[in-house]
Amino acid sequence: MSPIFQRAAREWAAMRSEYGDYLEAHIAAAYDATNGVLLNPRGRAAGVSEERLFLTGGSFAAAYASEELREFWATTPRLTVEAFERAWAERLWAAEAEELPDHWHTAA
């Protein structure tokens, strides 16, 4: 297997693990801030899992999140895995760009 693909797979696995840690902490903080009221009545009636509120798109989450949870998100926004991965990649690429010899940098 290509060493480039192997490295990418390791980075992706590390990112997903770190996102899992972030998500667990964010859900716990939301649970504490809302006294455990994460779903609105419509979400409870539909059988929506609390975790799904944090994993799905904004319109789904807004439709089923409690008012308390929406208030929590107003001050502590949730990061989707896509946003987390994008931030991860930007940090990775910035760090790698700093390590490259000057002649490897391309003109913008």
PDB file of N, CA and C in Angstrom:
ATOM      1  N   MET A   1       0.843  -1.188   0.000  1.00  0.00           N
ATOM      2  CA  MET A   1       0.000   0.000   0.000  1.00  0.00           C
ATOM      3  C   MET A   1       0.882   1.243   0.000  1.00  0.00           C
ATOM      4  N   SER A   2       0.399   2.257  -0.638  1.00  0.00           N
ATOM      5  CA  SER A   2       1.111   3.517  -0.743  1.00  0.00           C
ATOM      6  C   SER A   2       1.359   4.134   0.634  1.00  0.00           C
ATOM      7  N   PRO A   3       2.573   4.606   0.898  1.00  0.00           N
ATOM      8  CA  PRO A   3       2.831   5.257   2.185  1.00  0.00           C
ATOM      9  C   PRO A   3       2.003   6.534   2.353  1.00  0.00           C
ATOM     10  N   ILE A   4       1.647   7.167   1.253  1.00  0.00           N
ATOM     11  CA  ILE A   4       0.809   8.373   1.339  1.00  0.00           C
ATOM     12  C   ILE A   4      -0.594   7.986   1.818  1.00  0.00           C
ATOM     13  N   PHE A   5      -1.145   6.928   1.246  1.00  0.00           N
ATOM     14  CA  PHE A   5      -2.468   6.470   1.677  1.00  0.00           C
ATOM     15  C   PHE A   5      -2.437   5.946   3.111  1.00  0.00           C
ATOM     16  N   GLN A   6      -1.351   5.274   3.489  1.00  0.00           N
ATOM     17  CA  GLN A   6      -1.233   4.782   4.860  1.00  0.00           C
ATOM     18  C   GLN A   6      -1.238   5.950   5.850  1.00  0.00           C
ATOM     19  N   ARG A   7      -0.492   6.984   5.518  1.00  0.00           N
ATOM     20  CA  ARG A   7      -0.452   8.159   6.398  1.00  0.00           C
ATOM     21  C   ARG A   7      -1.815   8.823   6.463  1.00  0.00           C
ATOM     22  N   ALA A   8      -2.484   8.940   5.311  1.00  0.00           N
ATOM     23  CA  ALA A   8      -3.814   9.549   5.283  1.00  0.00           C
ATOM     24  C   ALA A   8      -4.786   8.738   6.146  1.00  0.00           C
ATOM     25  N   ALA A   9      -4.705   7.424   6.067  1.00  0.00           N
ATOM     26  CA  ALA A   9      -5.589   6.576   6.868  1.00  0.00           C
ATOM     27  C   ALA A   9      -5.314   6.757   8.358  1.00  0.00           C
ATOM     28  N   ARG A  10      -4.040   6.870   8.741  1.00  0.00           N
ATOM     29  CA  ARG A  10      -3.701   7.107  10.150  1.00  0.00           C
ATOM     30  C   ARG A  10      -4.213   8.461  10.613  1.00  0.00           C
ATOM     31  N   GLU A  11      -4.050   9.494   9.778  1.00  0.00           N
ATOM     32  CA  GLU A  11      -4.540  10.832  10.132  1.00  0.00           C
ATOM     33  C   GLU A  11      -6.047  10.829  10.284  1.00  0.00           C
ATOM     34  N   TRP A  12      -6.746  10.171   9.344  1.00  0.00           N
ATOM     35  CA  TRP A  12      -8.199  10.128   9.408  1.00  0.00           C
ATOM     36  C   TRP A  12      -8.661   9.409  10.679  1.00  0.00           C
ATOM     37  N   ALA A  13      -8.015   8.284  11.010  1.00  0.00           N
ATOM     38  CA  ALA A  13      -8.378   7.540  12.216  1.00  0.00           C
ATOM     39  C   ALA A  13      -8.123   8.382  13.466  1.00  0.00           C
ATOM     40  N   ALA A  14      -7.017   9.102  13.494  1.00  0.00           N
ATOM     41  CA  ALA A  14      -6.710   9.968  14.640  1.00  0.00           C
ATOM     42  C   ALA A  14      -7.737  11.089  14.745  1.00  0.00           C
ATOM     43  N   MET A  15      -8.104  11.671  13.608  1.00  0.00           N
ATOM     44  CA  MET A  15      -9.096  12.741  13.605  1.00  0.00           C
ATOM     45  C   MET A  15     -10.433  12.230  14.121  1.00  0.00           C
ATOM     46  N   ARG A  16     -10.874  11.052  13.647  1.00  0.00           N
ATOM     47  CA  ARG A  16     -12.163  10.505  14.078  1.00  0.00           C
ATOM     48  C   ARG A  16     -12.150  10.190  15.578  1.00  0.00           C
ATOM     49  N   SER A  17     -11.035   9.712  16.068  1.00  0.00           N
ATOM     50  CA  SER A  17     -10.925   9.433  17.495  1.00  0.00           C
ATOM     51  C   SER A  17     -11.037  10.728  18.300  1.00  0.00           C
ATOM     52  N   GLU A  18     -10.327  11.753  17.872  1.00  0.00           N
ATOM     53  CA  GLU A  18     -10.379  13.036  18.566  1.00  0.00           C
ATOM     54  C   GLU A  18     -11.775  13.646  18.456  1.00  0.00           C
ATOM     55  N   TYR A  19     -12.426  13.486  17.305  1.00  0.00           N
ATOM     56  CA  TYR A  19     -13.789  13.990  17.170  1.00  0.00           C
ATOM     57  C   TYR A  19     -14.724  13.249  18.134  1.00  0.00           C
ATOM     58  N   GLY A  20     -14.531  11.967  18.281  1.00  0.00           N
ATOM     59  CA  GLY A  20     -15.332  11.204  19.231  1.00  0.00           C
ATOM     60  C   GLY A  20     -15.185  11.742  20.647  1.00  0.00           C
ATOM     61  N   ASP A  21     -13.955  12.070  21.034  1.00  0.00           N
ATOM     62  CA  ASP A  21     -13.708  12.661  22.352  1.00  0.00           C
ATOM     63  C   ASP A  21     -14.398  14.021  22.477  1.00  0.00           C
ATOM     64  N   TYR A  22     -14.259  14.846  21.414  1.00  0.00           N
ATOM     65  CA  TYR A  22     -14.910  16.157  21.409  1.00  0.00           C
ATOM     66  C   TYR A  22     -16.422  15.990  21.542  1.00  0.00           C
ATOM     67  N   LEU A  23     -17.003  15.096  20.750  1.00  0.00           N
ATOM     68  CA  LEU A  23     -18.446  14.915  20.729  1.00  0.00           C
ATOM     69  C   LEU A  23     -18.956  14.452  22.090  1.00  0.00           C
ATOM     70  N   GLU A  24     -18.264  13.523  22.687  1.00  0.00           N
ATOM     71  CA  GLU A  24     -18.658  13.027  24.004  1.00  0.00           C
ATOM     72  C   GLU A  24     -18.646  14.168  25.034  1.00  0.00           C
ATOM     73  N   ALA A  25     -17.600  14.982  25.010  1.00  0.00           N
ATOM     74  CA  ALA A  25     -17.500  16.105  25.953  1.00  0.00           C
ATOM     75  C   ALA A  25     -18.576  17.163  25.665  1.00  0.00           C
ATOM     76  N   HIS A  26     -18.838  17.408  24.394  1.00  0.00           N
ATOM     77  CA  HIS A  26     -19.837  18.419  24.024  1.00  0.00           C
ATOM     78  C   HIS A  26     -21.241  17.973  24.437  1.00  0.00           C
ATOM     79  N   ILE A  27     -21.558  16.712  24.220  1.00  0.00           N
ATOM     80  CA  ILE A  27     -22.866  16.191  24.623  1.00  0.00           C
ATOM     81  C   ILE A  27     -23.004  16.257  26.145  1.00  0.00           C
ATOM     82  N   ALA A  28     -21.951  15.897  26.870  1.00  0.00           N
ATOM     83  CA  ALA A  28     -21.995  15.951  28.335  1.00  0.00           C
ATOM     84  C   ALA A  28     -22.202  17.388  28.822  1.00  0.00           C
ATOM     85  N   ALA A  29     -21.513  18.340  28.192  1.00  0.00           N
ATOM     86  CA  ALA A  29     -21.677  19.751  28.575  1.00  0.00           C
ATOM     87  C   ALA A  29     -23.093  20.222  28.269  1.00  0.00           C
ATOM     88  N   ALA A  30     -23.628  19.808  27.133  1.00  0.00           N
ATOM     89  CA  ALA A  30     -24.991  20.182  26.770  1.00  0.00           C
ATOM     90  C   ALA A  30     -25.984  19.569  27.750  1.00  0.00           C
ATOM     91  N   TYR A  31     -25.760  18.335  28.112  1.00  0.00           N
ATOM     92  CA  TYR A  31     -26.638  17.653  29.058  1.00  0.00           C
ATOM     93  C   TYR A  31     -26.662  18.397  30.391  1.00  0.00           C
ATOM     94  N   ASP A  32     -25.472  18.796  30.857  1.00  0.00           N
ATOM     95  CA  ASP A  32     -25.383  19.547  32.117  1.00  0.00           C
ATOM     96  C   ASP A  32     -26.069  20.909  32.002  1.00  0.00           C
ATOM     97  N   ALA A  33     -25.828  21.604  30.898  1.00  0.00           N
ATOM     98  CA  ALA A  33     -26.372  22.957  30.719  1.00  0.00           C
ATOM     99  C   ALA A  33     -27.886  22.971  30.567  1.00  0.00           C
ATOM    100  N   THR A  34     -28.443  21.868  30.080  1.00  0.00           N
ATOM    101  CA  THR A  34     -29.884  21.811  29.822  1.00  0.00           C
ATOM    102  C   THR A  34     -30.635  20.977  30.858  1.00  0.00           C
ATOM    103  N   ASN A  35     -29.940  20.556  31.900  1.00  0.00           N
ATOM    104  CA  ASN A  35     -30.534  19.659  32.897  1.00  0.00           C
ATOM    105  C   ASN A  35     -31.107  18.407  32.238  1.00  0.00           C
ATOM    106  N   GLY A  36     -30.424  17.951  31.196  1.00  0.00           N
ATOM    107  CA  GLY A  36     -30.815  16.724  30.523  1.00  0.00           C
ATOM    108  C   GLY A  36     -31.936  16.864  29.516  1.00  0.00           C
ATOM    109  N   VAL A  37     -32.366  18.093  29.244  1.00  0.00           N
ATOM    110  CA  VAL A  37     -33.467  18.313  28.303  1.00  0.00           C
ATOM    111  C   VAL A  37     -32.871  18.659  26.939  1.00  0.00           C
ATOM    112  N   LEU A  38     -32.564  17.633  26.152  1.00  0.00           N
ATOM    113  CA  LEU A  38     -31.946  17.850  24.848  1.00  0.00           C
ATOM    114  C   LEU A  38     -32.960  17.828  23.710  1.00  0.00           C
ATOM    115  N   LEU A  39     -34.003  17.050  23.852  1.00  0.00           N
ATOM    116  CA  LEU A  39     -35.011  16.916  22.797  1.00  0.00           C
ATOM    117  C   LEU A  39     -36.264  17.712  23.129  1.00  0.00           C
ATOM    118  N   ASN A  40     -36.903  18.228  22.091  1.00  0.00           N
ATOM    119  CA  ASN A  40     -38.204  18.859  22.288  1.00  0.00           C
ATOM    120  C   ASN A  40     -39.271  17.756  22.248  1.00  0.00           C
ATOM    121  N   PRO A  41     -40.529  18.070  22.563  1.00  0.00           N
ATOM    122  CA  PRO A  41     -41.570  17.031  22.561  1.00  0.00           C
ATOM    123  C   PRO A  41     -41.695  16.300  21.222  1.00  0.00           C
ATOM    124  N   ARG A  42     -41.545  17.025  20.139  1.00  0.00           N
ATOM    125  CA  ARG A  42     -41.624  16.406  18.807  1.00  0.00           C
ATOM    126  C   ARG A  42     -40.503  15.386  18.610  1.00  0.00           C
ATOM    127  N   GLY A  43     -39.304  15.724  19.063  1.00  0.00           N
ATOM    128  CA  GLY A  43     -38.171  14.806  18.950  1.00  0.00           C
ATOM    129  C   GLY A  43     -38.359  13.563  19.794  1.00  0.00           C
ATOM    130  N   ARG A  44     -38.863  13.740  21.020  1.00  0.00           N
ATOM    131  CA  ARG A  44     -39.130  12.574  21.876  1.00  0.00           C
ATOM    132  C   ARG A  44     -40.188  11.683  21.243  1.00  0.00           C
ATOM    133  N   ALA A  45     -41.255  12.289  20.704  1.00  0.00           N
ATOM    134  CA  ALA A  45     -42.336  11.507  20.082  1.00  0.00           C
ATOM    135  C   ALA A  45     -41.840  10.743  18.857  1.00  0.00           C
ATOM    136  N   ALA A  46     -40.891  11.334  18.136  1.00  0.00           N
ATOM    137  CA  ALA A  46     -40.352  10.691  16.933  1.00  0.00           C
ATOM    138  C   ALA A  46     -39.289   9.645  17.262  1.00  0.00           C
ATOM    139  N   GLY A  47     -38.885   9.558  18.529  1.00  0.00           N
ATOM    140  CA  GLY A  47     -37.875   8.582  18.929  1.00  0.00           C
ATOM    141  C   GLY A  47     -36.469   8.955  18.494  1.00  0.00           C
ATOM    142  N   VAL A  48     -36.216  10.249  18.322  1.00  0.00           N
ATOM    143  CA  VAL A  48     -34.892  10.725  17.908  1.00  0.00           C
ATOM    144  C   VAL A  48     -33.907  10.492  19.049  1.00  0.00           C
ATOM    145  N   SER A  49     -32.741   9.952  18.739  1.00  0.00           N
ATOM    146  CA  SER A  49     -31.730   9.773  19.778  1.00  0.00           C
ATOM    147  C   SER A  49     -31.053  11.117  20.040  1.00  0.00           C
ATOM    148  N   GLU A  50     -30.667  11.309  21.279  1.00  0.00           N
ATOM    149  CA  GLU A  50     -30.004  12.563  21.641  1.00  0.00           C
ATOM    150  C   GLU A  50     -28.708  12.746  20.857  1.00  0.00           C
ATOM    151  N   GLU A  51     -27.956  11.659  20.673  1.00  0.00           N
ATOM    152  CA  GLU A  51     -26.693  11.757  19.944  1.00  0.00           C
ATOM    153  C   GLU A  51     -26.911  12.210  18.499  1.00  0.00           C
ATOM    154  N   ARG A  52     -28.016  11.782  17.909  1.00  0.00           N
ATOM    155  CA  ARG A  52     -28.281  12.146  16.509  1.00  0.00           C
ATOM    156  C   ARG A  52     -28.399  13.658  16.337  1.00  0.00           C
ATOM    157  N   LEU A  53     -28.874  14.354  17.370  1.00  0.00           N
ATOM    158  CA  LEU A  53     -28.956  15.814  17.304  1.00  0.00           C
ATOM    159  C   LEU A  53     -27.591  16.447  17.038  1.00  0.00           C
ATOM    160  N   PHE A  54     -26.557  15.790  17.514  1.00  0.00           N
ATOM    161  CA  PHE A  54     -25.206  16.336  17.413  1.00  0.00           C
ATOM    162  C   PHE A  54     -24.491  15.879  16.146  1.00  0.00           C
ATOM    163  N   LEU A  55     -25.006  14.855  15.495  1.00  0.00           N
ATOM    164  CA  LEU A  55     -24.333  14.286  14.333  1.00  0.00           C
ATOM    165  C   LEU A  55     -24.933  14.712  13.002  1.00  0.00           C
ATOM    166  N   THR A  56     -26.167  15.170  13.006  1.00  0.00           N
ATOM    167  CA  THR A  56     -26.853  15.461  11.753  1.00  0.00           C
ATOM    168  C   THR A  56     -26.797  16.939  11.414  1.00  0.00           C
ATOM    169  N   GLY A  57     -27.339  17.259  10.261  1.00  0.00           N
ATOM    170  CA  GLY A  57     -27.338  18.635   9.786  1.00  0.00           C
ATOM    171  C   GLY A  57     -28.126  19.582  10.675  1.00  0.00           C
ATOM    172  N   GLY A  58     -27.881  20.844  10.468  1.00  0.00           N
ATOM    173  CA  GLY A  58     -28.464  21.886  11.298  1.00  0.00           C
ATOM    174  C   GLY A  58     -29.977  21.929  11.283  1.00  0.00           C
ATOM    175  N   SER A  59     -30.599  21.696  10.133  1.00  0.00           N
ATOM    176  CA  SER A  59     -32.060  21.785  10.077  1.00  0.00           C
ATOM    177  C   SER A  59     -32.708  20.645  10.857  1.00  0.00           C
ATOM    178  N   PHE A  60     -32.140  19.456  10.799  1.00  0.00           N
ATOM    179  CA  PHE A  60     -32.667  18.331  11.577  1.00  0.00           C
ATOM    180  C   PHE A  60     -32.520  18.629  13.064  1.00  0.00           C
ATOM    181  N   ALA A  61     -31.327  19.060  13.459  1.00  0.00           N
ATOM    182  CA  ALA A  61     -31.072  19.345  14.873  1.00  0.00           C
ATOM    183  C   ALA A  61     -31.998  20.447  15.377  1.00  0.00           C
ATOM    184  N   ALA A  62     -32.184  21.495  14.588  1.00  0.00           N
ATOM    185  CA  ALA A  62     -33.052  22.595  15.002  1.00  0.00           C
ATOM    186  C   ALA A  62     -34.499  22.143  15.145  1.00  0.00           C
ATOM    187  N   ALA A  63     -34.924  21.207  14.323  1.00  0.00           N
ATOM    188  CA  ALA A  63     -36.308  20.737  14.359  1.00  0.00           C
ATOM    189  C   ALA A  63     -36.603  19.926  15.619  1.00  0.00           C
ATOM    190  N   TYR A  64     -35.616  19.231  16.156  1.00  0.00           N
ATOM    191  CA  TYR A  64     -35.869  18.335  17.273  1.00  0.00           C
ATOM    192  C   TYR A  64     -35.170  18.721  18.574  1.00  0.00           C
ATOM    193  N   ALA A  65     -34.322  19.724  18.555  1.00  0.00           N
ATOM    194  CA  ALA A  65     -33.610  20.153  19.763  1.00  0.00           C
ATOM    195  C   ALA A  65     -34.549  20.942  20.667  1.00  0.00           C
ATOM    196  N   SER A  66     -34.350  20.789  21.946  1.00  0.00           N
ATOM    197  CA  SER A  66     -35.121  21.578  22.906  1.00  0.00           C
ATOM    198  C   SER A  66     -34.684  23.036  22.831  1.00  0.00           C
ATOM    199  N   GLU A  67     -35.514  23.907  23.357  1.00  0.00           N
ATOM    200  CA  GLU A  67     -35.159  25.330  23.422  1.00  0.00           C
ATOM    201  C   GLU A  67     -33.893  25.505  24.252  1.00  0.00           C
ATOM    202  N   GLU A  68     -33.757  24.731  25.322  1.00  0.00           N
ATOM    203  CA  GLU A  68     -32.568  24.800  26.166  1.00  0.00           C
ATOM    204  C   GLU A  68     -31.313  24.428  25.383  1.00  0.00           C
ATOM    205  N   LEU A  69     -31.426  23.400  24.549  1.00  0.00           N
ATOM    206  CA  LEU A  69     -30.273  22.979  23.758  1.00  0.00           C
ATOM    207  C   LEU A  69     -29.936  24.033  22.707  1.00  0.00           C
ATOM    208  N   ARG A  70     -30.941  24.613  22.077  1.00  0.00           N
ATOM    209  CA  ARG A  70     -30.662  25.672  21.091  1.00  0.00           C
ATOM    210  C   ARG A  70     -29.987  26.864  21.753  1.00  0.00           C
ATOM    211  N   GLU A  71     -30.380  27.189  22.984  1.00  0.00           N
ATOM    212  CA  GLU A  71     -29.713  28.265  23.734  1.00  0.00           C
ATOM    213  C   GLU A  71     -28.265  27.897  24.035  1.00  0.00           C
ATOM    214  N   PHE A  72     -28.022  26.651  24.405  1.00  0.00           N
ATOM    215  CA  PHE A  72     -26.656  26.171  24.661  1.00  0.00           C
ATOM    216  C   PHE A  72     -25.814  26.299  23.393  1.00  0.00           C
ATOM    217  N   TRP A  73     -26.382  25.863  22.260  1.00  0.00           N
ATOM    218  CA  TRP A  73     -25.643  25.944  21.004  1.00  0.00           C
ATOM    219  C   TRP A  73     -25.381  27.382  20.578  1.00  0.00           C
ATOM    220  N   ALA A  74     -26.200  28.313  21.000  1.00  0.00           N
ATOM    221  CA  ALA A  74     -25.969  29.722  20.656  1.00  0.00           C
ATOM    222  C   ALA A  74     -24.674  30.230  21.275  1.00  0.00           C
ATOM    223  N   THR A  75     -24.304  29.690  22.423  1.00  0.00           N
ATOM    224  CA  THR A  75     -23.065  30.121  23.082  1.00  0.00           C
ATOM    225  C   THR A  75     -21.935  29.117  22.927  1.00  0.00           C
ATOM    226  N   THR A  76     -22.296  27.866  22.622  1.00  0.00           N
ATOM    227  CA  THR A  76     -21.309  26.791  22.477  1.00  0.00           C
ATOM    228  C   THR A  76     -21.673  25.992  21.234  1.00  0.00           C
ATOM    229  N   PRO A  77     -21.341  26.526  20.056  1.00  0.00           N
ATOM    230  CA  PRO A  77     -21.771  25.853  18.815  1.00  0.00           C
ATOM    231  C   PRO A  77     -21.217  24.437  18.707  1.00  0.00           C
ATOM    232  N   ARG A  78     -22.005  23.589  18.094  1.00  0.00           N
ATOM    233  CA  ARG A  78     -21.572  22.213  17.847  1.00  0.00           C
ATOM    234  C   ARG A  78     -20.764  22.174  16.555  1.00  0.00           C
ATOM    235  N   LEU A  79     -19.823  21.285  16.508  1.00  0.00           N
ATOM    236  CA  LEU A  79     -19.034  21.078  15.297  1.00  0.00           C
ATOM    237  C   LEU A  79     -19.454  19.767  14.658  1.00  0.00           C
ATOM    238  N   THR A  80     -19.823  19.825  13.410  1.00  0.00           N
ATOM    239  CA  THR A  80     -20.083  18.582  12.687  1.00  0.00           C
ATOM    240  C   THR A  80     -18.736  17.916  12.422  1.00  0.00           C
ATOM    241  N   VAL A  81     -18.779  16.646  12.091  1.00  0.00           N
ATOM    242  CA  VAL A  81     -17.533  15.950  11.774  1.00  0.00           C
ATOM    243  C   VAL A  81     -16.864  16.596  10.566  1.00  0.00           C
ATOM    244  N   GLU A  82     -17.651  17.109   9.625  1.00  0.00           N
ATOM    245  CA  GLU A  82     -17.072  17.754   8.445  1.00  0.00           C
ATOM    246  C   GLU A  82     -16.298  19.015   8.835  1.00  0.00           C
ATOM    247  N   ALA A  83     -16.876  19.831   9.704  1.00  0.00           N
ATOM    248  CA  ALA A  83     -16.185  21.043  10.154  1.00  0.00           C
ATOM    249  C   ALA A  83     -14.953  20.692  10.978  1.00  0.00           C
ATOM    250  N   PHE A  84     -15.066  19.672  11.815  1.00  0.00           N
ATOM    251  CA  PHE A  84     -13.936  19.240  12.632  1.00  0.00           C
ATOM    252  C   PHE A  84     -12.802  18.753  11.742  1.00  0.00           C
ATOM    253  N   GLU A  85     -13.151  17.957  10.726  1.00  0.00           N
ATOM    254  CA  GLU A  85     -12.137  17.430   9.803  1.00  0.00           C
ATOM    255  C   GLU A  85     -11.475  18.553   9.014  1.00  0.00           C
ATOM    256  N   ARG A  86     -12.264  19.521   8.583  1.00  0.00           N
ATOM    257  CA  ARG A  86     -11.710  20.655   7.837  1.00  0.00           C
ATOM    258  C   ARG A  86     -10.698  21.424   8.696  1.00  0.00           C
ATOM    259  N   ALA A  87     -11.055  21.683   9.964  1.00  0.00           N
ATOM    260  CA  ALA A  87     -10.143  22.380  10.872  1.00  0.00           C
ATOM    261  C   ALA A  87      -8.889  21.541  11.126  1.00  0.00           C
ATOM    262  N   TRP A  88      -9.071  20.233  11.273  1.00  0.00           N
ATOM    263  CA  TRP A  88      -7.944  19.319  11.476  1.00  0.00           C
ATOM    264  C   TRP A  88      -6.986  19.410  10.288  1.00  0.00           C
ATOM    265  N   ALA A  89      -7.538  19.320   9.090  1.00  0.00           N
ATOM    266  CA  ALA A  89      -6.719  19.352   7.875  1.00  0.00           C
ATOM    267  C   ALA A  89      -5.990  20.683   7.737  1.00  0.00           C
ATOM    268  N   GLU A  90      -6.667  21.774   8.021  1.00  0.00           N
ATOM    269  CA  GLU A  90      -6.021  23.086   7.922  1.00  0.00           C
ATOM    270  C   GLU A  90      -4.835  23.195   8.870  1.00  0.00           C
ATOM    271  N   ARG A  91      -5.003  22.706  10.105  1.00  0.00           N
ATOM    272  CA  ARG A  91      -3.874  22.713  11.060  1.00  0.00           C
ATOM    273  C   ARG A  91      -2.740  21.823  10.565  1.00  0.00           C
ATOM    274  N   LEU A  92      -3.082  20.656  10.062  1.00  0.00           N
ATOM    275  CA  LEU A  92      -2.081  19.713   9.564  1.00  0.00           C
ATOM    276  C   LEU A  92      -1.312  20.314   8.402  1.00  0.00           C
ATOM    277  N   TRP A  93      -2.036  20.865   7.440  1.00  0.00           N
ATOM    278  CA  TRP A  93      -1.383  21.432   6.258  1.00  0.00           C
ATOM    279  C   TRP A  93      -0.541  22.649   6.607  1.00  0.00           C
ATOM    280  N   ALA A  94      -1.004  23.460   7.542  1.00  0.00           N
ATOM    281  CA  ALA A  94      -0.220  24.630   7.947  1.00  0.00           C
ATOM    282  C   ALA A  94       1.084  24.196   8.605  1.00  0.00           C
ATOM    283  N   ALA A  95       1.000  23.182   9.463  1.00  0.00           N
ATOM    284  CA  ALA A  95       2.210  22.687  10.131  1.00  0.00           C
ATOM    285  C   ALA A  95       3.166  22.075   9.120  1.00  0.00           C
ATOM    286  N   GLU A  96       2.640  21.339   8.150  1.00  0.00           N
ATOM    287  CA  GLU A  96       3.501  20.722   7.143  1.00  0.00           C
ATOM    288  C   GLU A  96       4.131  21.773   6.240  1.00  0.00           C
ATOM    289  N   ALA A  97       3.399  22.810   5.908  1.00  0.00           N
ATOM    290  CA  ALA A  97       3.935  23.861   5.037  1.00  0.00           C
ATOM    291  C   ALA A  97       5.115  24.560   5.700  1.00  0.00           C
ATOM    292  N   GLU A  98       5.057  24.707   7.017  1.00  0.00           N
ATOM    293  CA  GLU A  98       6.154  25.339   7.739  1.00  0.00           C
ATOM    294  C   GLU A  98       7.411  24.482   7.721  1.00  0.00           C
ATOM    295  N   GLU A  99       7.245  23.167   7.599  1.00  0.00           N
ATOM    296  CA  GLU A  99       8.376  22.250   7.626  1.00  0.00           C
ATOM    297  C   GLU A  99       9.047  22.085   6.269  1.00  0.00           C
ATOM    298  N   LEU A 100       8.380  22.470   5.201  1.00  0.00           N
ATOM    299  CA  LEU A 100       8.929  22.287   3.864  1.00  0.00           C
ATOM    300  C   LEU A 100      10.070  23.276   3.594  1.00  0.00           C
ATOM    301  N   PRO A 101      11.048  22.846   2.828  1.00  0.00           N
ATOM    302  CA  PRO A 101      12.101  23.788   2.425  1.00  0.00           C
ATOM    303  C   PRO A 101      11.486  24.912   1.589  1.00  0.00           C
ATOM    304  N   ASP A 102      12.078  26.077   1.622  1.00  0.00           N
ATOM    305  CA  ASP A 102      11.536  27.239   0.911  1.00  0.00           C
ATOM    306  C   ASP A 102      11.305  26.956  -0.568  1.00  0.00           C
ATOM    307  N   HIS A 103      12.191  26.204  -1.210  1.00  0.00           N
ATOM    308  CA  HIS A 103      12.040  25.975  -2.649  1.00  0.00           C
ATOM    309  C   HIS A 103      10.869  25.050  -2.991  1.00  0.00           C
ATOM    310  N   TRP A 104      10.231  24.414  -1.982  1.00  0.00           N
ATOM    311  CA  TRP A 104       9.064  23.589  -2.248  1.00  0.00           C
ATOM    312  C   TRP A 104       7.757  24.382  -2.239  1.00  0.00           C
ATOM    313  N   HIS A 105       7.804  25.553  -1.673  1.00  0.00           N
ATOM    314  CA  HIS A 105       6.586  26.386  -1.622  1.00  0.00           C
ATOM    315  C   HIS A 105       6.317  26.954  -3.000  1.00  0.00           C
ATOM    316  N   THR A 106       5.051  26.942  -3.376  1.00  0.00           N
ATOM    317  CA  THR A 106       4.678  27.496  -4.673  1.00  0.00           C
ATOM    318  C   THR A 106       4.178  28.915  -4.477  1.00  0.00           C
ATOM    319  N   ALA A 107       4.327  29.711  -5.504  1.00  0.00           N
ATOM    320  CA  ALA A 107       3.845  31.098  -5.452  1.00  0.00           C
ATOM    321  C   ALA A 107       2.326  31.071  -5.557  1.00  0.00           C
ATOM    322  N   ALA A 108       1.682  31.931  -4.800  1.00  0.00           N
ATOM    323  CA  ALA A 108       0.214  31.993  -4.830  1.00  0.00           C
ATOM    324  C   ALA A 108      -0.262  32.842  -5.990  1.00  0.00           C
TER     325      ALA A 108
END
